[in-house]
Short mmCIF file of C-alpha atoms and ligand atoms in Angstrom, two decimals:
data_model
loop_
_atom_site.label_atom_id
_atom_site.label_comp_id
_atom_site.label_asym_id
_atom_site.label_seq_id
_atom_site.Cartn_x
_atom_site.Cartn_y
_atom_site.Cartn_z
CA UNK U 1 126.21 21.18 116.49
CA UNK U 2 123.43 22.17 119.32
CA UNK U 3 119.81 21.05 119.30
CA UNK U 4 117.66 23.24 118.16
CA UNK U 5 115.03 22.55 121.13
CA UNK U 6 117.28 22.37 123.84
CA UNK U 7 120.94 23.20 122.93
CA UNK U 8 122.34 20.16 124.03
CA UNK U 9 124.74 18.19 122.10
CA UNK U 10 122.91 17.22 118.43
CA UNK U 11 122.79 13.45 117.32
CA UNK U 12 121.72 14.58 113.94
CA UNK U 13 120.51 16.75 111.39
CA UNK U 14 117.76 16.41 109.42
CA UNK U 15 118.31 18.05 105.66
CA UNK U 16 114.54 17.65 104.67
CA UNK U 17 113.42 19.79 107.70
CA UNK U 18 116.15 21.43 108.65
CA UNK U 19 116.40 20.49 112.33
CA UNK U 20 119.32 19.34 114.51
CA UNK U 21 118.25 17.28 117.16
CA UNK U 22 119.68 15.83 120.56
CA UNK U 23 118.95 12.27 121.89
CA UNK U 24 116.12 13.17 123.50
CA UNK U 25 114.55 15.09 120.67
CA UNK U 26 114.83 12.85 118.10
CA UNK U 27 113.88 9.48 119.83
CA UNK U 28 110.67 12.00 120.90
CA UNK U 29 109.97 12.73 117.02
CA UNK U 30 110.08 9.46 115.87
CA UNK U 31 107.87 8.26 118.58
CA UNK U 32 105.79 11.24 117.82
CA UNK U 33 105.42 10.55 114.43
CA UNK U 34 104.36 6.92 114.23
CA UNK U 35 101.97 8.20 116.69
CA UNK U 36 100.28 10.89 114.55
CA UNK U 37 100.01 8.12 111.68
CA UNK U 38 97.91 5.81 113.98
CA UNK U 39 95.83 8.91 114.17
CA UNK U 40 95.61 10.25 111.29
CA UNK U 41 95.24 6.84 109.69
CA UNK U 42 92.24 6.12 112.45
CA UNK U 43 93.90 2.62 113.46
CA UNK U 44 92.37 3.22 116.68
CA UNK U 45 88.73 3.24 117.13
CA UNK U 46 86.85 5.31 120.05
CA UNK U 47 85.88 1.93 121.54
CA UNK U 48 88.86 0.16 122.07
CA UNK U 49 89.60 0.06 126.24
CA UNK U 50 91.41 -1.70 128.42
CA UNK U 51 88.71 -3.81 129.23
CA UNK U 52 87.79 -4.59 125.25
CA UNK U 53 91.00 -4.00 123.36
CA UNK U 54 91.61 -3.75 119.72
CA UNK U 55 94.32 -7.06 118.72
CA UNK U 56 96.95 -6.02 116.00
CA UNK U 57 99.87 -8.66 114.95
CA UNK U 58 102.90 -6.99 114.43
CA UNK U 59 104.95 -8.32 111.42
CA UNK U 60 108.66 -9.07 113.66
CA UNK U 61 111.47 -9.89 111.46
CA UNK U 62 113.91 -8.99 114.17
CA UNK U 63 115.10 -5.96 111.49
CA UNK U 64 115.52 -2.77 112.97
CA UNK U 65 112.17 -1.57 110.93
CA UNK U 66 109.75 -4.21 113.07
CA UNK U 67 111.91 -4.30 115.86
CA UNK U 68 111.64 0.06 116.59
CA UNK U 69 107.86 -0.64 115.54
CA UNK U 70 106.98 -3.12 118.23
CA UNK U 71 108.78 -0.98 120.87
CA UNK U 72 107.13 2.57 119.94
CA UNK U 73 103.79 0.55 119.66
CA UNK U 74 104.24 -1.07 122.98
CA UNK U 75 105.18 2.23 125.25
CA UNK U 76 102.67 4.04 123.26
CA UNK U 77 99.64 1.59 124.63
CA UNK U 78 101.31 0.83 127.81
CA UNK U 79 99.58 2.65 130.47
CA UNK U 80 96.52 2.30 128.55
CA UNK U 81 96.20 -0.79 126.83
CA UNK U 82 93.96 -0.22 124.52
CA UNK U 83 95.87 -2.66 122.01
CA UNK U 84 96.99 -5.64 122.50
CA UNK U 85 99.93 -6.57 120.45
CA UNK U 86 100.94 -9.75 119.22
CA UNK U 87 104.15 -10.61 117.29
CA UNK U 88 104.18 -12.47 114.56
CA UNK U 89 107.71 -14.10 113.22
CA UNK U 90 108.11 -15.38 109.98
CA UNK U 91 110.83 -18.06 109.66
CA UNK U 92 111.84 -18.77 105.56
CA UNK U 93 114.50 -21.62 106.07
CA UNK U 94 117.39 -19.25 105.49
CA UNK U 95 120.58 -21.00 106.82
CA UNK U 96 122.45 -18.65 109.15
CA UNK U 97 119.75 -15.66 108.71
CA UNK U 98 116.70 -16.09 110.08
CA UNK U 99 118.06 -18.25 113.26
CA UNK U 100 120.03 -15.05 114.94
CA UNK U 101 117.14 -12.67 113.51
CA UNK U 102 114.31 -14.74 115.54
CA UNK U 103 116.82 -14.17 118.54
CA UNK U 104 116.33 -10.65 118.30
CA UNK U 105 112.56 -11.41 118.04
CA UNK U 106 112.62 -13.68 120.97
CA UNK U 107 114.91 -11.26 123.14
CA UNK U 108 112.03 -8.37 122.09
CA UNK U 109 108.99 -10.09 122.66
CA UNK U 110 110.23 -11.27 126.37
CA UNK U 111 111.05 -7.81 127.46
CA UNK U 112 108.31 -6.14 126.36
CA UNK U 113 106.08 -8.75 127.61
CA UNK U 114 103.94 -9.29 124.55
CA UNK U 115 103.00 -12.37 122.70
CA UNK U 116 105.32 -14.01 120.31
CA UNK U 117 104.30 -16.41 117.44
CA UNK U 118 106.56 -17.84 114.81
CA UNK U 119 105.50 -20.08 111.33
CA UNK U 120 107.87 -21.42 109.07
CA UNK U 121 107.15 -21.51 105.37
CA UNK U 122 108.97 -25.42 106.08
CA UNK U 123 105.91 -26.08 108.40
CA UNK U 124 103.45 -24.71 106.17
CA UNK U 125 104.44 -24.85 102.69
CA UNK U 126 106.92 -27.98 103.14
CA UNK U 127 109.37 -25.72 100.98
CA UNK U 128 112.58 -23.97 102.58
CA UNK U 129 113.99 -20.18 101.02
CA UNK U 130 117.50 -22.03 100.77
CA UNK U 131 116.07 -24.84 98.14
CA UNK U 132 113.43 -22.86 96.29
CA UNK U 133 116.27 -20.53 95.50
CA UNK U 134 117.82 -23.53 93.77
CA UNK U 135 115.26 -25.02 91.99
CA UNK U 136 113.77 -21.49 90.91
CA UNK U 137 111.01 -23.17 88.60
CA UNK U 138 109.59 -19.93 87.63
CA UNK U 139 112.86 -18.64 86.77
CA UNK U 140 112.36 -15.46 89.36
CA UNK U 141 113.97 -13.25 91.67
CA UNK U 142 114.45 -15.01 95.42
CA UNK U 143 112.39 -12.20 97.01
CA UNK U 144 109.59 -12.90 94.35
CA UNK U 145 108.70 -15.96 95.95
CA UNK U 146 109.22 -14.96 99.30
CA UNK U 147 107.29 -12.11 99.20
CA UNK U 148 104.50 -13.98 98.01
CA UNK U 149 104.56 -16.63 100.66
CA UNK U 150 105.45 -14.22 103.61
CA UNK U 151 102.24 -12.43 102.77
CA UNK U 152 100.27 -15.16 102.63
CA UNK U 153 101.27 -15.77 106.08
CA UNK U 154 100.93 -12.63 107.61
CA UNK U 155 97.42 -12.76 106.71
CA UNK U 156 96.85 -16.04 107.62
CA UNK U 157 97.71 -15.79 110.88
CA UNK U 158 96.37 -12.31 111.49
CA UNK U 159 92.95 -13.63 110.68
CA UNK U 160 93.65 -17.22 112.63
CA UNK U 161 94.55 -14.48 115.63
CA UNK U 162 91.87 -12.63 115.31
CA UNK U 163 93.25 -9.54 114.76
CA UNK U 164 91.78 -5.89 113.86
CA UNK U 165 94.23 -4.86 112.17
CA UNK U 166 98.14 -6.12 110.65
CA UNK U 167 101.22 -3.66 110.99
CA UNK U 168 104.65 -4.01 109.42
CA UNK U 169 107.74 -1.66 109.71
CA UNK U 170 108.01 -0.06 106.40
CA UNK U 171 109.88 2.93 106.68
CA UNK U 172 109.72 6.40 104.20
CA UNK U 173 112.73 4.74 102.29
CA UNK U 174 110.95 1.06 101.48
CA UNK U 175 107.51 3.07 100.27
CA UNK U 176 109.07 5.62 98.06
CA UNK U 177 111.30 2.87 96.09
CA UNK U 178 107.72 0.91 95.93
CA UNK U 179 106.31 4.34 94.68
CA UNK U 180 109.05 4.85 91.74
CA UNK U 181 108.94 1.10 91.28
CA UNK U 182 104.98 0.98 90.37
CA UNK U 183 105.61 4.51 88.94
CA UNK U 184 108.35 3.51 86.22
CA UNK U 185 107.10 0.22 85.86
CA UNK U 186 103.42 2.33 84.93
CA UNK U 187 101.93 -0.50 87.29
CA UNK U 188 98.46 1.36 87.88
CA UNK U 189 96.64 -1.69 90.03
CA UNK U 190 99.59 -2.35 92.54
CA UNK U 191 99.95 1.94 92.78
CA UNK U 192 96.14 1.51 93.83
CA UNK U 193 96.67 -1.13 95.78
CA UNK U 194 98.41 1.02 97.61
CA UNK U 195 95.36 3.18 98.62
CA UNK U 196 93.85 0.08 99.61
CA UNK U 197 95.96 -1.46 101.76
CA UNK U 198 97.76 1.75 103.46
CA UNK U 199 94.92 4.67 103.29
CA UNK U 200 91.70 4.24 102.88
CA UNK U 201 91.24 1.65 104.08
CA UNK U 202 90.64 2.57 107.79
CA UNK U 203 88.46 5.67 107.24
CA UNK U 204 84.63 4.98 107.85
CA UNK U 205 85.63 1.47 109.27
CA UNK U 206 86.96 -0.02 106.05
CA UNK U 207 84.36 1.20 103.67
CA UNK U 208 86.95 2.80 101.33
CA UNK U 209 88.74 -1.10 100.43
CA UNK U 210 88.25 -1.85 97.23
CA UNK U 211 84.94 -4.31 96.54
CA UNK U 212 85.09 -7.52 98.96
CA UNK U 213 89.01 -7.01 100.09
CA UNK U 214 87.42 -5.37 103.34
CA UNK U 215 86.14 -8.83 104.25
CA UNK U 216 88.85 -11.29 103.05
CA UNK U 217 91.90 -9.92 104.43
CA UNK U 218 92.73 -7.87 107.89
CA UNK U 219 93.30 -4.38 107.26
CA UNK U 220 97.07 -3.45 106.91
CA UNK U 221 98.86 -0.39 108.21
CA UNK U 222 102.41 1.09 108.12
CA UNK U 223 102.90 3.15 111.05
CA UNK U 224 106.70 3.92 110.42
CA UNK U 225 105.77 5.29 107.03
CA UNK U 226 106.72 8.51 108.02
CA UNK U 227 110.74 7.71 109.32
CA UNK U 228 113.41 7.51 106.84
CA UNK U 229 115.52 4.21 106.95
CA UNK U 230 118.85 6.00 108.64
CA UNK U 231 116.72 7.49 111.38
CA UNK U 232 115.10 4.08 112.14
CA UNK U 233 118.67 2.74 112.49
CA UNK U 234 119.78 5.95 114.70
CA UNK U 235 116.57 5.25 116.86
CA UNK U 236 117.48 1.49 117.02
CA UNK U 237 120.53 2.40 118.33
CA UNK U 238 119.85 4.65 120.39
CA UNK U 239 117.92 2.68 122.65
CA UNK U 240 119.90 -0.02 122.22
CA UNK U 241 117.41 -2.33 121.19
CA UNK U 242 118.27 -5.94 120.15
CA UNK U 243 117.89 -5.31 116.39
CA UNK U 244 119.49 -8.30 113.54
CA UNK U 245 120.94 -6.20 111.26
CA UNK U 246 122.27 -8.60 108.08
CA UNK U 247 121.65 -9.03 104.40
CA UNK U 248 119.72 -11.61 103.92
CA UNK U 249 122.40 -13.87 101.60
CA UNK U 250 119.29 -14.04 99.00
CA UNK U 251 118.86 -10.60 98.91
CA UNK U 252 118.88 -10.02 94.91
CA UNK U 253 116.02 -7.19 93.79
CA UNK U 254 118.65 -5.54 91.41
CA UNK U 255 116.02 -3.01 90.02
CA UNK U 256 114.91 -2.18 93.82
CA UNK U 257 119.06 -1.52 94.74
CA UNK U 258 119.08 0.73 91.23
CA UNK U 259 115.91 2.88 92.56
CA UNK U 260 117.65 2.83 96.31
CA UNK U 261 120.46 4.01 94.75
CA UNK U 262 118.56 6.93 92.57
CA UNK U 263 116.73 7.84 95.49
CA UNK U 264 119.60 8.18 97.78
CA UNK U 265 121.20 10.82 95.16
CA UNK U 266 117.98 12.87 95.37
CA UNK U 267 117.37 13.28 98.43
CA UNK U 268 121.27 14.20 98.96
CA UNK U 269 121.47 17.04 96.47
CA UNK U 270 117.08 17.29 97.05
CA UNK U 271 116.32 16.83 100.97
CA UNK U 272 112.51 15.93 100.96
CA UNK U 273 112.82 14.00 97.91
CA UNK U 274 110.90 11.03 99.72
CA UNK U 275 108.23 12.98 101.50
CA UNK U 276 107.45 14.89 98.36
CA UNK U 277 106.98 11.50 96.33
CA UNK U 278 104.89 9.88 98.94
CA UNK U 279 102.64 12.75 99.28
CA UNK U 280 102.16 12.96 95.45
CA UNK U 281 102.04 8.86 95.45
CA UNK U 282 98.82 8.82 97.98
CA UNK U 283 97.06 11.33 95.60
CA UNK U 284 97.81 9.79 93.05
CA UNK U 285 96.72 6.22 94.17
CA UNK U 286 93.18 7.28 95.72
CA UNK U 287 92.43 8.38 91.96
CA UNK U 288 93.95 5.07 90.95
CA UNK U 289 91.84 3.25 93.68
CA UNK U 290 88.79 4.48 92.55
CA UNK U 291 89.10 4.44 88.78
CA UNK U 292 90.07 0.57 89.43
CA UNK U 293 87.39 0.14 91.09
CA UNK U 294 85.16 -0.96 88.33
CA UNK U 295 87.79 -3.15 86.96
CA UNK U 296 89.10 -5.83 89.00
CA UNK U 297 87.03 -9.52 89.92
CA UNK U 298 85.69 -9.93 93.18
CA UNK U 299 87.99 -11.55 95.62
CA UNK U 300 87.00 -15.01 95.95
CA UNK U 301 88.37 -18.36 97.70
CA UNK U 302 91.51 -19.80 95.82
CA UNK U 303 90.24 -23.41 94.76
CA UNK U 304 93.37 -25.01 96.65
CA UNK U 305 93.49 -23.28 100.13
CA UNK U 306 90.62 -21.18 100.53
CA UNK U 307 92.76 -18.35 100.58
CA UNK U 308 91.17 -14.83 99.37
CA UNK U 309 92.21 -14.32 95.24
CA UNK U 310 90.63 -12.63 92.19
CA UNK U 311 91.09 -15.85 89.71
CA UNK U 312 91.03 -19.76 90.05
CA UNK U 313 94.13 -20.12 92.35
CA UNK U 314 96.15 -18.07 94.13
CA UNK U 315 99.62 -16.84 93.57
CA UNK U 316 100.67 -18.96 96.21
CA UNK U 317 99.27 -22.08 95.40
CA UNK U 318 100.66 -21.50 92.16
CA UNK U 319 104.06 -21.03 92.97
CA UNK U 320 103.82 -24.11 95.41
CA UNK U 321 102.62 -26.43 92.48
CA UNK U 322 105.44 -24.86 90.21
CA UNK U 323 107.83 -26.38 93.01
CA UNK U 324 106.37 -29.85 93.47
FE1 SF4 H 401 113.03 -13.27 101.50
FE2 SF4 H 401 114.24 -11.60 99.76
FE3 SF4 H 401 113.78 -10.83 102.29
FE4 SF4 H 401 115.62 -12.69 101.76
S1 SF4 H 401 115.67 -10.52 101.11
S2 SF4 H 401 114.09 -12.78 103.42
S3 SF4 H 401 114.67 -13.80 100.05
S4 SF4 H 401 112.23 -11.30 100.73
#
Protein backbone atom coordinates (compact mmCIF):
# COMPACT_ATOMS: atom_id res chain seq x y z
CA UNK A 1 0.00 0.00 0.00
CA UNK A 2 1.37 3.71 -1.05
CA UNK A 3 0.98 6.84 1.04
CA UNK A 4 -1.48 8.82 0.16
CA UNK A 5 0.78 12.15 0.51
CA UNK A 6 3.74 10.96 -0.99
CA UNK A 7 3.46 7.42 -2.50
CA UNK A 8 6.07 5.97 -0.64
CA UNK A 9 5.83 2.74 1.07
CA UNK A 10 2.62 3.01 3.79
CA UNK A 11 3.27 2.07 7.56
CA UNK A 12 -0.42 2.11 8.10
CA UNK A 13 -3.86 2.74 7.46
CA UNK A 14 -6.09 4.54 9.30
CA UNK A 15 -9.93 3.04 9.03
CA UNK A 16 -11.51 6.11 10.88
CA UNK A 17 -10.08 8.56 8.24
CA UNK A 18 -9.31 6.66 5.63
CA UNK A 19 -5.65 7.51 5.07
CA UNK A 20 -2.56 5.36 4.41
CA UNK A 21 0.38 6.89 5.60
CA UNK A 22 4.30 6.47 5.24
CA UNK A 23 6.83 6.97 8.13
CA UNK A 24 7.17 10.29 7.61
CA UNK A 25 3.50 11.11 7.40
CA UNK A 26 2.31 9.58 10.21
CA UNK A 27 5.04 10.44 12.86
CA UNK A 28 4.12 14.22 11.22
CA UNK A 29 0.27 13.67 12.18
CA UNK A 30 0.71 12.60 15.44
CA UNK A 31 3.07 15.35 16.20
CA UNK A 32 0.61 17.54 14.47
CA UNK A 33 -2.12 16.61 16.41
CA UNK A 34 -0.97 16.87 20.01
CA UNK A 35 0.04 20.14 18.72
CA UNK A 36 -3.39 21.45 17.62
CA UNK A 37 -4.75 20.23 21.18
CA UNK A 38 -2.25 22.54 23.03
CA UNK A 39 -3.92 25.08 20.84
CA UNK A 40 -7.06 24.53 20.77
CA UNK A 41 -7.05 23.72 24.46
CA UNK A 42 -5.06 27.31 25.01
CA UNK A 43 -2.26 25.50 27.23
CA UNK A 44 -0.09 28.12 26.02
CA UNK A 45 -0.58 31.63 26.94
CA UNK A 46 0.61 34.74 24.64
CA UNK A 47 3.15 35.54 27.38
CA UNK A 48 5.08 32.66 27.85
CA UNK A 49 8.93 33.38 26.21
CA UNK A 50 12.01 32.14 26.44
CA UNK A 51 12.99 34.54 28.83
CA UNK A 52 9.65 33.89 31.23
CA UNK A 53 8.52 30.39 30.41
CA UNK A 54 5.40 28.63 31.32
CA UNK A 55 6.60 25.19 33.78
CA UNK A 56 4.42 22.02 33.04
CA UNK A 57 5.35 18.50 34.86
CA UNK A 58 4.89 15.82 32.66
CA UNK A 59 3.35 12.66 34.29
CA UNK A 60 6.50 9.87 33.03
CA UNK A 61 5.61 6.38 33.70
CA UNK A 62 8.15 5.21 31.20
CA UNK A 63 4.79 3.74 29.12
CA UNK A 64 4.80 4.43 25.64
CA UNK A 65 1.71 7.02 26.33
CA UNK A 66 4.13 9.52 28.62
CA UNK A 67 7.11 8.47 27.05
CA UNK A 68 5.79 9.74 23.02
CA UNK A 69 4.28 12.74 25.16
CA UNK A 70 7.48 14.04 26.65
CA UNK A 71 9.28 13.66 23.27
CA UNK A 72 6.54 15.49 20.96
CA UNK A 73 6.38 18.12 23.86
CA UNK A 74 10.07 18.56 23.96
CA UNK A 75 10.83 19.05 19.95
CA UNK A 76 7.72 21.00 19.82
CA UNK A 77 9.25 23.84 22.42
CA UNK A 78 12.74 23.24 21.43
CA UNK A 79 13.85 26.07 19.39
CA UNK A 80 11.60 28.18 21.32
CA UNK A 81 11.38 27.34 24.77
CA UNK A 82 8.59 28.72 25.77
CA UNK A 83 7.92 25.66 28.24
CA UNK A 84 9.91 24.27 30.36
CA UNK A 85 9.23 20.70 31.03
CA UNK A 86 9.78 18.77 33.97
CA UNK A 87 9.25 15.01 34.46
CA UNK A 88 7.69 13.71 37.07
CA UNK A 89 8.07 9.71 37.92
CA UNK A 90 5.91 8.00 40.09
CA UNK A 91 7.44 4.91 41.76
CA UNK A 92 4.43 2.45 43.54
CA UNK A 93 6.74 -0.33 45.08
CA UNK A 94 5.89 -2.78 42.32
CA UNK A 95 8.57 -5.58 42.42
CA UNK A 96 10.02 -6.09 38.94
CA UNK A 97 7.70 -3.22 37.28
CA UNK A 98 8.35 -0.01 38.09
CA UNK A 99 12.38 -0.57 38.45
CA UNK A 100 12.91 -1.24 34.42
CA UNK A 101 9.95 1.36 33.71
CA UNK A 102 11.93 4.30 35.66
CA UNK A 103 14.90 3.11 33.33
CA UNK A 104 13.04 4.10 30.45
CA UNK A 105 12.25 7.36 32.35
CA UNK A 106 15.79 7.89 33.29
CA UNK A 107 17.17 6.95 29.68
CA UNK A 108 14.32 9.76 28.38
CA UNK A 109 14.83 12.46 30.61
CA UNK A 110 18.87 12.38 29.95
CA UNK A 111 18.51 12.60 26.25
CA UNK A 112 16.18 15.06 26.00
CA UNK A 113 17.86 17.07 28.53
CA UNK A 114 14.93 17.91 30.75
CA UNK A 115 14.43 17.60 34.42
CA UNK A 116 13.62 14.35 36.02
CA UNK A 117 11.93 13.89 39.48
CA UNK A 118 10.81 10.65 41.00
CA UNK A 119 8.50 10.05 44.54
CA UNK A 120 7.68 6.85 45.82
CA UNK A 121 4.33 6.23 47.45
CA UNK A 122 7.08 4.10 50.10
CA UNK A 123 8.66 7.61 50.77
CA UNK A 124 5.54 9.36 51.10
CA UNK A 125 2.81 7.23 52.18
CA UNK A 126 5.16 4.53 54.04
CA UNK A 127 2.87 1.94 52.07
CA UNK A 128 4.27 -0.17 48.98
CA UNK A 129 1.61 -1.33 45.77
CA UNK A 130 3.03 -4.99 46.43
CA UNK A 131 1.63 -5.06 50.29
CA UNK A 132 -1.47 -2.90 50.00
CA UNK A 133 -2.49 -5.39 47.37
CA UNK A 134 -2.32 -7.94 50.17
CA UNK A 135 -3.84 -6.44 52.89
CA UNK A 136 -6.66 -4.82 50.62
CA UNK A 137 -8.60 -3.35 53.76
CA UNK A 138 -11.18 -1.80 51.68
CA UNK A 139 -11.71 -4.88 49.86
CA UNK A 140 -10.96 -2.97 46.27
CA UNK A 141 -9.53 -3.28 43.01
CA UNK A 142 -5.40 -2.75 43.07
CA UNK A 143 -5.72 0.19 40.64
CA UNK A 144 -8.39 1.74 43.06
CA UNK A 145 -5.89 2.56 45.46
CA UNK A 146 -3.29 3.41 43.22
CA UNK A 147 -5.07 5.66 41.32
CA UNK A 148 -5.96 7.50 44.24
CA UNK A 149 -2.49 7.88 45.61
CA UNK A 150 -0.77 8.49 42.16
CA UNK A 151 -3.03 11.48 41.85
CA UNK A 152 -2.45 12.77 44.90
CA UNK A 153 1.07 12.92 43.90
CA UNK A 154 0.95 14.31 40.68
CA UNK A 155 -0.62 17.22 42.18
CA UNK A 156 1.46 17.48 44.93
CA UNK A 157 4.39 17.84 43.28
CA UNK A 158 3.09 19.90 40.39
CA UNK A 159 2.15 22.55 42.88
CA UNK A 160 5.57 21.93 45.14
CA UNK A 161 7.20 22.61 41.36
CA UNK A 162 5.48 25.31 40.66
CA UNK A 163 3.99 24.39 37.71
CA UNK A 164 1.27 26.09 35.26
CA UNK A 165 -0.06 23.43 34.21
CA UNK A 166 0.10 19.07 34.69
CA UNK A 167 0.05 16.78 31.46
CA UNK A 168 -0.34 13.02 31.30
CA UNK A 169 -0.38 10.69 28.18
CA UNK A 170 -3.87 9.59 27.87
CA UNK A 171 -4.49 8.49 24.57
CA UNK A 172 -8.18 8.40 22.44
CA UNK A 173 -8.41 4.68 23.68
CA UNK A 174 -7.93 5.39 27.76
CA UNK A 175 -10.68 8.52 27.46
CA UNK A 176 -13.34 6.77 25.53
CA UNK A 177 -13.32 3.55 27.99
CA UNK A 178 -13.47 6.45 30.86
CA UNK A 179 -16.38 7.94 28.71
CA UNK A 180 -18.50 4.49 28.48
CA UNK A 181 -17.29 3.77 31.99
CA UNK A 182 -18.98 7.10 33.62
CA UNK A 183 -21.60 6.65 30.82
CA UNK A 184 -22.88 3.02 31.86
CA UNK A 185 -22.06 3.46 35.26
CA UNK A 186 -24.66 6.92 34.85
CA UNK A 187 -21.73 8.60 36.95
CA UNK A 188 -22.86 12.33 36.14
CA UNK A 189 -20.10 14.21 38.62
CA UNK A 190 -16.93 12.22 37.41
CA UNK A 191 -18.50 12.74 33.42
CA UNK A 192 -18.30 16.53 34.58
CA UNK A 193 -15.34 16.24 36.05
CA UNK A 194 -14.27 15.64 32.97
CA UNK A 195 -15.06 19.18 31.62
CA UNK A 196 -13.21 20.36 34.46
CA UNK A 197 -10.17 18.88 34.42
CA UNK A 198 -9.65 18.37 30.43
CA UNK A 199 -11.75 21.45 28.77
CA UNK A 200 -12.68 24.20 30.27
CA UNK A 201 -10.62 24.58 32.26
CA UNK A 202 -7.94 26.57 30.31
CA UNK A 203 -10.29 28.93 28.42
CA UNK A 204 -10.37 32.56 29.97
CA UNK A 205 -7.38 31.49 32.26
CA UNK A 206 -9.21 28.91 34.33
CA UNK A 207 -12.43 30.71 34.89
CA UNK A 208 -14.54 27.81 33.53
CA UNK A 209 -13.20 25.15 36.75
CA UNK A 210 -15.77 24.39 38.71
CA UNK A 211 -16.09 26.76 42.13
CA UNK A 212 -12.56 26.88 44.06
CA UNK A 213 -10.86 23.74 42.02
CA UNK A 214 -9.13 26.61 39.88
CA UNK A 215 -7.14 27.49 43.00
CA UNK A 216 -6.47 24.14 44.78
CA UNK A 217 -5.14 22.04 42.16
CA UNK A 218 -2.83 22.82 38.86
CA UNK A 219 -4.76 22.69 35.82
CA UNK A 220 -4.57 19.26 34.00
CA UNK A 221 -4.34 18.59 30.28
CA UNK A 222 -4.21 15.55 27.93
CA UNK A 223 -2.45 16.47 24.92
CA UNK A 224 -2.42 12.88 23.32
CA UNK A 225 -6.18 12.81 23.60
CA UNK A 226 -6.50 12.85 20.12
CA UNK A 227 -4.07 9.45 19.14
CA UNK A 228 -5.49 6.10 19.40
CA UNK A 229 -3.47 3.60 21.63
CA UNK A 230 -1.98 1.42 18.44
CA UNK A 231 -0.75 4.59 16.78
CA UNK A 232 1.00 5.74 20.02
CA UNK A 233 2.74 2.33 20.00
CA UNK A 234 3.53 2.63 16.03
CA UNK A 235 4.94 6.20 16.85
CA UNK A 236 6.93 4.75 19.84
CA UNK A 237 8.40 2.54 17.64
CA UNK A 238 9.05 4.27 15.12
CA UNK A 239 11.42 6.48 16.63
CA UNK A 240 12.68 4.03 18.58
CA UNK A 241 12.20 5.56 21.73
CA UNK A 242 13.07 3.78 25.04
CA UNK A 243 9.43 2.96 25.95
CA UNK A 244 8.64 -0.03 29.12
CA UNK A 245 6.09 -1.77 27.65
CA UNK A 246 4.68 -4.51 30.51
CA UNK A 247 1.52 -5.28 32.39
CA UNK A 248 1.77 -4.12 35.42
CA UNK A 249 1.38 -7.78 37.44
CA UNK A 250 -1.55 -5.83 39.47
CA UNK A 251 -3.23 -4.85 36.59
CA UNK A 252 -6.95 -6.13 37.51
CA UNK A 253 -9.83 -3.38 36.27
CA UNK A 254 -11.98 -6.32 34.87
CA UNK A 255 -14.92 -3.92 33.93
CA UNK A 256 -12.25 -1.45 32.17
CA UNK A 257 -10.74 -4.85 30.00
CA UNK A 258 -14.76 -5.67 29.27
CA UNK A 259 -15.29 -1.91 27.85
CA UNK A 260 -11.60 -2.24 26.03
CA UNK A 261 -12.80 -5.16 24.69
CA UNK A 262 -16.41 -3.63 23.47
CA UNK A 263 -14.70 -0.79 22.17
CA UNK A 264 -12.18 -2.60 20.18
CA UNK A 265 -15.23 -4.50 18.31
CA UNK A 266 -16.70 -1.09 17.40
CA UNK A 267 -14.36 0.59 16.12
CA UNK A 268 -13.37 -2.67 13.94
CA UNK A 269 -16.72 -3.20 12.27
CA UNK A 270 -17.37 1.09 13.16
CA UNK A 271 -13.94 3.05 12.39
CA UNK A 272 -14.48 6.41 14.35
CA UNK A 273 -16.21 4.75 17.04
CA UNK A 274 -13.80 6.60 19.60
CA UNK A 275 -13.75 10.02 18.05
CA UNK A 276 -17.49 10.00 17.72
CA UNK A 277 -17.89 9.15 21.59
CA UNK A 278 -15.41 11.68 22.72
CA UNK A 279 -16.90 14.38 20.74
CA UNK A 280 -20.43 13.56 22.06
CA UNK A 281 -18.69 12.94 25.72
CA UNK A 282 -17.24 16.77 25.83
CA UNK A 283 -20.82 18.03 24.99
CA UNK A 284 -22.18 16.19 27.05
CA UNK A 285 -19.91 16.95 30.12
CA UNK A 286 -19.87 20.93 29.70
CA UNK A 287 -23.79 20.54 30.31
CA UNK A 288 -22.87 18.20 33.13
CA UNK A 289 -20.22 20.75 34.40
CA UNK A 290 -22.45 23.40 34.64
CA UNK A 291 -25.64 21.82 35.93
CA UNK A 292 -23.16 20.46 38.82
CA UNK A 293 -22.17 23.43 39.42
CA UNK A 294 -24.63 24.35 42.05
CA UNK A 295 -24.24 21.07 43.69
CA UNK A 296 -20.99 20.08 44.92
CA UNK A 297 -19.09 21.65 48.48
CA UNK A 298 -16.39 23.93 48.08
CA UNK A 299 -13.02 22.35 47.93
CA UNK A 300 -11.46 22.76 51.17
CA UNK A 301 -8.17 21.50 53.09
CA UNK A 302 -8.42 17.71 54.09
CA UNK A 303 -8.08 17.88 58.04
CA UNK A 304 -5.00 15.36 57.83
CA UNK A 305 -2.70 16.74 55.02
CA UNK A 306 -3.95 19.89 53.89
CA UNK A 307 -4.62 18.44 50.72
CA UNK A 308 -7.58 20.12 48.54
CA UNK A 309 -11.14 17.84 49.25
CA UNK A 310 -14.90 18.55 49.32
CA UNK A 311 -15.55 16.71 52.91
CA UNK A 312 -13.58 16.19 56.27
CA UNK A 313 -10.69 14.05 54.82
CA UNK A 314 -9.54 13.15 51.77
CA UNK A 315 -9.73 9.98 49.83
CA UNK A 316 -6.27 9.54 50.44
CA UNK A 317 -5.96 10.00 53.91
CA UNK A 318 -8.70 7.71 54.14
CA UNK A 319 -7.38 4.93 52.40
CA UNK A 320 -3.99 5.44 54.32
CA UNK A 321 -5.81 5.14 57.78
CA UNK A 322 -7.79 2.04 56.37
CA UNK A 323 -4.13 0.52 55.98
CA UNK A 324 -2.57 1.41 59.32
FE1 LIG B 1 -1.20 0.94 39.78
FE2 LIG B 1 -3.15 -0.47 38.56
FE3 LIG B 1 -1.40 0.95 37.11
FE4 LIG B 1 -0.61 -1.26 38.40
S1 LIG B 1 -2.10 -1.14 36.70
S2 LIG B 1 0.50 0.70 38.34
S3 LIG B 1 -1.85 -1.16 40.27
S4 LIG B 1 -2.92 1.77 38.56
Amino acid sequence: MECDKCGREAVMHAAYSGLHMCEDHFCESVEKRVRRRIREDNLLPDDATPEDPETWVVGLSGGKDSVVLATILHDTFARAPRVELVALSIHEGIEGYRDESLAACEELAAELGIRHEVVTYEEEFDVRMDEVVEEDPENMSACAYCGVFRRDLLSRYATRFDADKLLTGHNIDDEAETAMMNFLEGNITQIAKHFDASLGGFEGGCSERSRGESEAFVPRAKPLRDVPEKEVALYAHLRDLPAHITECPHAEEAYRGEIQELLYELEERHPGTRHSIMAGYEELAALAASEHRGGDGEFGECERCGGPTRTDICRKCDLLAALT
